[in-house]
PDB file of C-alpha atoms in Angstrom:
ATOM      1  CA  ILE A 270    -157.642  76.114-198.178  1.00 59.00           C
ATOM      2  CA  LEU A 271    -158.188  79.748-197.326  1.00 69.00           C
ATOM      3  CA  ASN A 272    -158.468  81.983-200.416  1.00 86.00           C
ATOM      4  CA  VAL A 273    -156.604  85.273-200.198  1.00 92.00           C
ATOM      5  CA  GLU A 274    -156.879  87.741-203.063  1.00 94.00           C
ATOM      6  CA  GLN A 275    -155.087  90.987-203.799  1.00 96.00           C
ATOM      7  CA  SER A 276    -155.864  93.805-206.184  1.00 96.00           C
ATOM      8  CA  PRO A 277    -154.676  95.250-208.366  1.00 96.00           C
ATOM      9  CA  GLN A 278    -152.179  92.723-209.674  1.00 95.00           C
ATOM     10  CA  SER A 279    -149.807  95.534-210.631  1.00 95.00           C
ATOM     11  CA  LEU A 280    -149.699  99.281-210.357  1.00 95.00           C
ATOM     12  CA  HIS A 281    -147.577 102.053-211.858  1.00 97.00           C
ATOM     13  CA  VAL A 282    -147.544 105.456-210.157  1.00 97.00           C
ATOM     14  CA  GLN A 283    -145.502 108.613-210.446  1.00 97.00           C
ATOM     15  CA  GLU A 284    -143.103 109.659-207.716  1.00 97.00           C
ATOM     16  CA  GLY A 285    -144.997 111.706-205.162  1.00 97.00           C
ATOM     17  CA  ASP A 286    -148.369 110.058-205.832  1.00 97.00           C
ATOM     18  CA  SER A 287    -150.218 108.345-203.027  1.00 97.00           C
ATOM     19  CA  THR A 288    -151.587 104.903-203.669  1.00 96.00           C
ATOM     20  CA  ASN A 289    -153.415 102.030-202.044  1.00 96.00           C
ATOM     21  CA  PHE A 290    -154.183  98.409-202.676  1.00 95.00           C
ATOM     22  CA  THR A 291    -156.442  95.746-201.270  1.00 98.00           C
ATOM     23  CA  CYS A 292    -156.174  92.343-199.651  1.00 97.00           C
ATOM     24  CA  SER A 293    -159.368  90.275-199.402  1.00 96.00           C
ATOM     25  CA  PHE A 294    -159.786  87.235-197.204  1.00 93.00           C
ATOM     26  CA  PRO A 295    -162.673  85.157-195.804  1.00 89.00           C
ATOM     27  CA  SER A 296    -164.097  87.064-192.846  1.00 87.00           C
ATOM     28  CA  SER A 297    -165.313  83.986-191.005  1.00 85.00           C
ATOM     29  CA  ASN A 298    -162.903  82.621-188.411  1.00 82.00           C
ATOM     30  CA  PHE A 299    -160.344  85.346-189.009  1.00 87.00           C
ATOM     31  CA  TYR A 300    -157.311  85.173-186.765  1.00 89.00           C
ATOM     32  CA  ALA A 301    -154.475  87.346-188.092  1.00 92.00           C
ATOM     33  CA  LEU A 302    -153.230  89.199-191.162  1.00 95.00           C
ATOM     34  CA  HIS A 303    -149.718  90.079-192.265  1.00 96.00           C
ATOM     35  CA  TRP A 304    -148.386  92.524-194.858  1.00 97.00           C
ATOM     36  CA  TYR A 305    -144.960  91.937-196.384  1.00 97.00           C
ATOM     37  CA  ARG A 306    -142.816  93.988-198.724  1.00 97.00           C
ATOM     38  CA  TRP A 307    -140.813  92.010-201.277  1.00 95.00           C
ATOM     39  CA  GLU A 308    -138.159  93.772-203.311  1.00 95.00           C
ATOM     40  CA  THR A 309    -136.778  92.158-206.442  1.00 90.00           C
ATOM     41  CA  ALA A 310    -133.878  89.766-205.754  1.00 87.00           C
ATOM     42  CA  LYS A 311    -134.498  89.963-202.015  1.00 91.00           C
ATOM     43  CA  SER A 312    -136.722  88.061-199.602  1.00 92.00           C
ATOM     44  CA  PRO A 313    -140.053  89.219-198.133  1.00 95.00           C
ATOM     45  CA  GLU A 314    -139.866  91.501-195.105  1.00 96.00           C
ATOM     46  CA  ALA A 315    -142.693  91.947-192.641  1.00 96.00           C
ATOM     47  CA  LEU A 316    -144.414  95.343-192.611  1.00 97.00           C
ATOM     48  CA  PHE A 317    -147.404  94.831-190.358  1.00 97.00           C
ATOM     49  CA  VAL A 318    -149.028  92.196-188.164  1.00 95.00           C
ATOM     50  CA  MET A 319    -152.726  92.870-187.596  1.00 95.00           C
ATOM     51  CA  THR A 320    -155.228  90.959-185.514  1.00 92.00           C
ATOM     52  CA  LEU A 321    -158.062  93.255-184.372  1.00 93.00           C
ATOM     53  CA  ASN A 322    -160.963  94.631-186.368  1.00 94.00           C
ATOM     54  CA  GLY A 323    -160.397  98.326-186.927  1.00 95.00           C
ATOM     55  CA  ASP A 324    -156.635  97.991-186.437  1.00 94.00           C
ATOM     56  CA  GLU A 325    -154.604 100.701-188.104  1.00 97.00           C
ATOM     57  CA  LYS A 326    -150.836 100.417-188.293  1.00 97.00           C
ATOM     58  CA  LYS A 327    -148.301 102.916-189.589  1.00 97.00           C
ATOM     59  CA  LYS A 328    -144.627 102.786-190.487  1.00 95.00           C
ATOM     60  CA  GLY A 329    -143.317 106.010-191.974  1.00 96.00           C
ATOM     61  CA  ARG A 330    -145.274 106.749-195.169  1.00 97.00           C
ATOM     62  CA  ILE A 331    -146.926 103.312-195.207  1.00 97.00           C
ATOM     63  CA  SER A 332    -150.057 102.461-193.285  1.00 98.00           C
ATOM     64  CA  ALA A 333    -152.594  99.640-193.215  1.00 98.00           C
ATOM     65  CA  THR A 334    -156.142  99.163-192.024  1.00 98.00           C
ATOM     66  CA  LEU A 335    -158.066  96.019-191.194  1.00 97.00           C
ATOM     67  CA  ASN A 336    -161.762  95.183-191.469  1.00 97.00           C
ATOM     68  CA  THR A 337    -162.300  91.640-190.247  1.00 94.00           C
ATOM     69  CA  LYS A 338    -166.106  91.803-190.485  1.00 94.00           C
ATOM     70  CA  GLU A 339    -166.068  92.333-194.245  1.00 95.00           C
ATOM     71  CA  GLY A 340    -162.769  90.580-194.878  1.00 94.00           C
ATOM     72  CA  TYR A 341    -160.408  93.183-196.289  1.00 96.00           C
ATOM     73  CA  SER A 342    -157.286  95.134-195.494  1.00 98.00           C
ATOM     74  CA  TYR A 343    -155.943  98.213-197.263  1.00 98.00           C
ATOM     75  CA  LEU A 344    -152.302  99.187-197.587  1.00 98.00           C
ATOM     76  CA  TYR A 345    -151.652 102.885-198.214  1.00 98.00           C
ATOM     77  CA  ILE A 346    -148.443 104.536-199.369  1.00 98.00           C
ATOM     78  CA  LYS A 347    -148.288 108.300-199.082  1.00 97.00           C
ATOM     79  CA  GLY A 348    -146.004 110.233-201.421  1.00 97.00           C
ATOM     80  CA  SER A 349    -144.594 107.183-203.228  1.00 97.00           C
ATOM     81  CA  GLN A 350    -140.853 107.083-203.831  1.00 97.00           C
ATOM     82  CA  PRO A 351    -138.916 104.923-206.325  1.00 96.00           C
ATOM     83  CA  GLU A 352    -137.570 102.885-203.412  1.00 95.00           C
ATOM     84  CA  ASP A 353    -141.151 101.834-202.624  1.00 97.00           C
ATOM     85  CA  SER A 354    -141.138  99.778-205.814  1.00 97.00           C
ATOM     86  CA  ALA A 355    -141.710  96.188-204.705  1.00 97.00           C
ATOM     87  CA  THR A 356    -144.312  93.457-204.528  1.00 96.00           C
ATOM     88  CA  TYR A 357    -146.585  93.787-201.521  1.00 97.00           C
ATOM     89  CA  LEU A 358    -147.909  90.511-200.138  1.00 96.00           C
ATOM     90  CA  CYS A 359    -150.640  89.909-197.635  1.00 96.00           C
ATOM     91  CA  ALA A 360    -151.140  86.652-195.737  1.00 95.00           C
ATOM     92  CA  SER A 361    -154.114  85.556-193.661  1.00 93.00           C
ATOM     93  CA  LEU A 362    -154.582  82.971-190.930  1.00 88.00           C
ATOM     94  CA  ASP A 363    -157.924  81.594-189.823  1.00 77.00           C
ATOM     95  CA  ASN A 364    -158.920  79.796-186.645  1.00 73.00           C
ATOM     96  CA  TYR A 365    -158.812  76.397-188.273  1.00 70.00           C
ATOM     97  CA  GLY A 366    -155.441  76.761-189.930  1.00 68.00           C
ATOM     98  CA  GLN A 367    -152.011  76.238-188.555  1.00 68.00           C
ATOM     99  CA  ASN A 368    -150.342  78.455-191.101  1.00 75.00           C
ATOM    100  CA  PHE A 369    -150.768  81.576-193.173  1.00 84.00           C
ATOM    101  CA  VAL A 370    -152.035  81.613-196.752  1.00 90.00           C
ATOM    102  CA  PHE A 371    -150.425  84.228-198.962  1.00 93.00           C
ATOM    103  CA  GLY A 372    -152.122  86.286-201.617  1.00 93.00           C
ATOM    104  CA  PRO A 373    -150.549  86.599-205.088  1.00 93.00           C
ATOM    105  CA  GLY A 374    -149.224  90.085-204.350  1.00 95.00           C
ATOM    106  CA  THR A 375    -149.504  93.569-205.832  1.00 96.00           C
ATOM    107  CA  ARG A 376    -146.476  94.693-207.827  1.00 96.00           C
ATOM    108  CA  LEU A 377    -145.889  98.428-207.401  1.00 97.00           C
ATOM    109  CA  SER A 378    -143.625 100.421-209.703  1.00 97.00           C
ATOM    110  CA  VAL A 379    -142.911 104.037-208.781  1.00 97.00           C
ATOM    111  CA  LEU A 380    -141.624 106.043-211.731  1.00 95.00           C
ATOM    112  CA  PRO A 381    -139.244 108.951-211.051  1.00 91.00           C
TER     113      PRO A 381
ATOM    114  CA  ASN B 180    -127.768  87.448-185.549  1.00 75.00           C
ATOM    115  CA  ALA B 181    -127.548  86.002-189.053  1.00 84.00           C
ATOM    116  CA  GLY B 182    -131.321  85.455-189.087  1.00 94.00           C
ATOM    117  CA  VAL B 183    -132.454  82.779-191.533  1.00 97.00           C
ATOM    118  CA  THR B 184    -129.809  81.318-193.814  1.00 97.00           C
ATOM    119  CA  GLN B 185    -130.315  79.004-196.763  1.00 97.00           C
ATOM    120  CA  THR B 186    -127.919  76.949-198.833  1.00 97.00           C
ATOM    121  CA  PRO B 187    -127.293  76.548-201.685  1.00 97.00           C
ATOM    122  CA  LYS B 188    -128.271  79.801-203.420  1.00 96.00           C
ATOM    123  CA  PHE B 189    -128.668  78.097-206.784  1.00 97.00           C
ATOM    124  CA  ARG B 190    -128.660  74.528-208.001  1.00 97.00           C
ATOM    125  CA  ILE B 191    -129.267  72.670-211.242  1.00 97.00           C
ATOM    126  CA  LEU B 192    -130.556  69.117-210.913  1.00 97.00           C
ATOM    127  CA  LYS B 193    -131.202  66.419-213.454  1.00 97.00           C
ATOM    128  CA  ILE B 194    -134.561  64.671-213.440  1.00 97.00           C
ATOM    129  CA  GLY B 195    -134.546  61.898-210.848  1.00 96.00           C
ATOM    130  CA  GLN B 196    -131.698  63.290-208.775  1.00 97.00           C
ATOM    131  CA  SER B 197    -132.143  64.062-205.111  1.00 96.00           C
ATOM    132  CA  MET B 198    -130.945  66.932-202.968  1.00 96.00           C
ATOM    133  CA  THR B 199    -131.436  68.643-199.631  1.00 98.00           C
ATOM    134  CA  LEU B 200    -132.064  72.354-199.257  1.00 98.00           C
ATOM    135  CA  GLN B 201    -130.648  73.570-195.974  1.00 98.00           C
ATOM    136  CA  CYS B 202    -132.286  76.133-193.702  1.00 98.00           C
ATOM    137  CA  THR B 203    -130.953  77.401-190.377  1.00 98.00           C
ATOM    138  CA  GLN B 204    -132.187  80.133-188.052  1.00 97.00           C
ATOM    139  CA  ASP B 205    -130.423  81.560-185.027  1.00 96.00           C
ATOM    140  CA  MET B 206    -133.375  83.389-183.453  1.00 95.00           C
ATOM    141  CA  ASN B 207    -134.608  80.436-181.378  1.00 95.00           C
ATOM    142  CA  HIS B 208    -137.915  80.467-183.257  1.00 96.00           C
ATOM    143  CA  ASN B 209    -140.254  77.540-182.786  1.00 95.00           C
ATOM    144  CA  TYR B 210    -142.101  77.938-186.083  1.00 94.00           C
ATOM    145  CA  MET B 211    -140.376  77.207-189.368  1.00 96.00           C
ATOM    146  CA  TYR B 212    -141.754  77.059-192.893  1.00 95.00           C
ATOM    147  CA  TRP B 213    -140.816  76.066-196.428  1.00 97.00           C
ATOM    148  CA  TYR B 214    -142.437  77.898-199.333  1.00 96.00           C
ATOM    149  CA  ARG B 215    -142.045  77.743-203.060  1.00 96.00           C
ATOM    150  CA  GLN B 216    -142.612  80.676-205.371  1.00 93.00           C
ATOM    151  CA  ASP B 217    -143.420  80.111-209.006  1.00 85.00           C
ATOM    152  CA  PRO B 218    -143.486  82.910-211.603  1.00 77.00           C
ATOM    153  CA  GLY B 219    -146.645  84.993-211.348  1.00 73.00           C
ATOM    154  CA  MET B 220    -147.799  83.058-208.303  1.00 79.00           C
ATOM    155  CA  GLY B 221    -147.730  83.804-204.618  1.00 83.00           C
ATOM    156  CA  LEU B 222    -145.906  81.804-202.002  1.00 92.00           C
ATOM    157  CA  LYS B 223    -147.191  78.274-201.563  1.00 93.00           C
ATOM    158  CA  LEU B 224    -146.532  76.444-198.296  1.00 92.00           C
ATOM    159  CA  ILE B 225    -144.804  73.083-198.686  1.00 95.00           C
ATOM    160  CA  TYR B 226    -144.188  71.994-195.089  1.00 95.00           C
ATOM    161  CA  TYR B 227    -144.048  73.640-191.709  1.00 94.00           C
ATOM    162  CA  SER B 228    -142.908  72.834-188.200  1.00 95.00           C
ATOM    163  CA  VAL B 229    -144.124  74.140-184.842  1.00 93.00           C
ATOM    164  CA  GLY B 230    -141.115  72.864-182.940  1.00 94.00           C
ATOM    165  CA  ALA B 231    -138.326  70.333-182.909  1.00 95.00           C
ATOM    166  CA  GLY B 232    -139.641  66.880-183.752  1.00 95.00           C
ATOM    167  CA  ILE B 233    -142.949  68.163-185.155  1.00 95.00           C
ATOM    168  CA  THR B 234    -143.638  68.683-188.846  1.00 95.00           C
ATOM    169  CA  ASP B 235    -146.776  68.892-190.936  1.00 93.00           C
ATOM    170  CA  LYS B 236    -147.800  69.198-194.566  1.00 93.00           C
ATOM    171  CA  GLY B 237    -148.733  72.480-196.152  1.00 90.00           C
ATOM    172  CA  GLU B 238    -150.593  73.126-199.383  1.00 88.00           C
ATOM    173  CA  VAL B 239    -148.119  71.521-201.836  1.00 93.00           C
ATOM    174  CA  PRO B 240    -146.142  68.754-200.034  1.00 96.00           C
ATOM    175  CA  ASN B 241    -145.970  66.126-202.786  1.00 96.00           C
ATOM    176  CA  GLY B 242    -142.414  65.281-203.830  1.00 96.00           C
ATOM    177  CA  TYR B 243    -140.842  66.739-200.686  1.00 97.00           C
ATOM    178  CA  ASN B 244    -139.882  65.638-197.198  1.00 97.00           C
ATOM    179  CA  VAL B 245    -138.705  67.505-194.137  1.00 97.00           C
ATOM    180  CA  SER B 246    -137.270  66.843-190.718  1.00 96.00           C
ATOM    181  CA  ARG B 247    -136.784  69.001-187.638  1.00 97.00           C
ATOM    182  CA  SER B 248    -134.319  67.399-185.281  1.00 96.00           C
ATOM    183  CA  THR B 249    -133.231  70.711-183.734  1.00 97.00           C
ATOM    184  CA  THR B 250    -134.838  74.117-183.188  1.00 97.00           C
ATOM    185  CA  GLU B 251    -132.336  75.727-185.558  1.00 97.00           C
ATOM    186  CA  ASP B 252    -132.453  73.478-188.627  1.00 98.00           C
ATOM    187  CA  PHE B 253    -135.264  72.608-191.014  1.00 98.00           C
ATOM    188  CA  PRO B 254    -133.938  70.869-194.141  1.00 98.00           C
ATOM    189  CA  LEU B 255    -136.137  70.184-197.159  1.00 98.00           C
ATOM    190  CA  ARG B 256    -135.470  67.030-199.150  1.00 97.00           C
ATOM    191  CA  LEU B 257    -136.330  66.372-202.782  1.00 96.00           C
ATOM    192  CA  GLU B 258    -136.076  62.640-203.441  1.00 90.00           C
ATOM    193  CA  LEU B 259    -136.751  62.361-207.186  1.00 94.00           C
ATOM    194  CA  ALA B 260    -136.452  65.759-208.798  1.00 96.00           C
ATOM    195  CA  ALA B 261    -139.006  66.606-211.468  1.00 96.00           C
ATOM    196  CA  PRO B 262    -139.219  69.620-213.826  1.00 95.00           C
ATOM    197  CA  SER B 263    -142.348  70.742-211.929  1.00 95.00           C
ATOM    198  CA  GLN B 264    -140.116  71.369-208.920  1.00 96.00           C
ATOM    199  CA  THR B 265    -138.226  74.117-210.741  1.00 96.00           C
ATOM    200  CA  SER B 266    -138.901  77.075-208.473  1.00 96.00           C
ATOM    201  CA  VAL B 267    -137.485  79.452-205.912  1.00 95.00           C
ATOM    202  CA  TYR B 268    -137.640  78.009-202.419  1.00 97.00           C
ATOM    203  CA  PHE B 269    -137.885  80.196-199.325  1.00 97.00           C
ATOM    204  CA  CYS B 270    -137.451  79.121-195.747  1.00 98.00           C
ATOM    205  CA  ALA B 271    -138.966  81.260-192.990  1.00 97.00           C
ATOM    206  CA  SER B 272    -139.204  81.231-189.230  1.00 97.00           C
ATOM    207  CA  GLY B 273    -141.408  82.878-186.634  1.00 94.00           C
ATOM    208  CA  ASN B 274    -141.573  83.160-182.889  1.00 91.00           C
ATOM    209  CA  THR B 275    -145.320  82.624-182.560  1.00 88.00           C
ATOM    210  CA  LEU B 276    -148.177  81.345-184.728  1.00 84.00           C
ATOM    211  CA  THR B 277    -149.499  84.847-185.449  1.00 86.00           C
ATOM    212  CA  GLY B 278    -146.201  86.730-185.390  1.00 89.00           C
ATOM    213  CA  ALA B 279    -144.245  88.003-188.364  1.00 93.00           C
ATOM    214  CA  GLN B 280    -142.247  85.513-190.393  1.00 95.00           C
ATOM    215  CA  TYR B 281    -138.596  86.091-191.176  1.00 96.00           C
ATOM    216  CA  PHE B 282    -137.496  84.846-194.565  1.00 97.00           C
ATOM    217  CA  GLY B 283    -134.215  83.480-195.797  1.00 97.00           C
ATOM    218  CA  PRO B 284    -132.621  84.667-199.058  1.00 96.00           C
ATOM    219  CA  GLY B 285    -134.044  81.800-201.099  1.00 96.00           C
ATOM    220  CA  THR B 286    -132.697  78.898-203.140  1.00 97.00           C
ATOM    221  CA  ARG B 287    -133.240  78.909-206.890  1.00 96.00           C
ATOM    222  CA  LEU B 288    -133.641  75.367-208.205  1.00 96.00           C
ATOM    223  CA  LEU B 289    -133.685  74.344-211.840  1.00 96.00           C
ATOM    224  CA  VAL B 290    -134.595  70.760-212.754  1.00 96.00           C
ATOM    225  CA  LEU B 291    -133.688  69.726-216.280  1.00 95.00           C
TER     226      LEU B 291
END
């Protein structure tokens, strides 16, 4: 089973702060990586789908980078807002697998 | 499109009872998944399907069964409910193996 880790486990920032967190995955046989945003009492929603080393994706104030050689992806949030409060999940797929393995998530709280 | 729908939203079962969690998607996706989410843990894959008539075990399949007779429906069956199956269950679908997954609203199950 692929091991996907995320850090930190939780994070509290002030409104307006920029922040980032990490997803680590085995670099061998990498195939694809997803980032999801999961608000309380809702279901996960896809943010980014990344497949190529060096990929950088952006959606509004949120962006993500991918390093498949060293096995990590960063998610950045610029100028955090209270509505950014959520758990951010990453999920990785390797060449051998038929399905994604999810990390435990980073819980972000943005304080007004 | 309704996307991915799940029923029921919440259910209480007694130990040893059986039930079926329903999942339907109207996006004509080939890939469908069942996850469970336990407190403080990430999403764990129970079963998945790559198309009608094809299902396979995920990371935590014990105590569950699935079927996929149509593209739209992917029910999850619990035959003999146990307290360890108390969890929130999410169904998801995707168009391709590496593409984003679309999640249903979840079913909260309590086994007493």
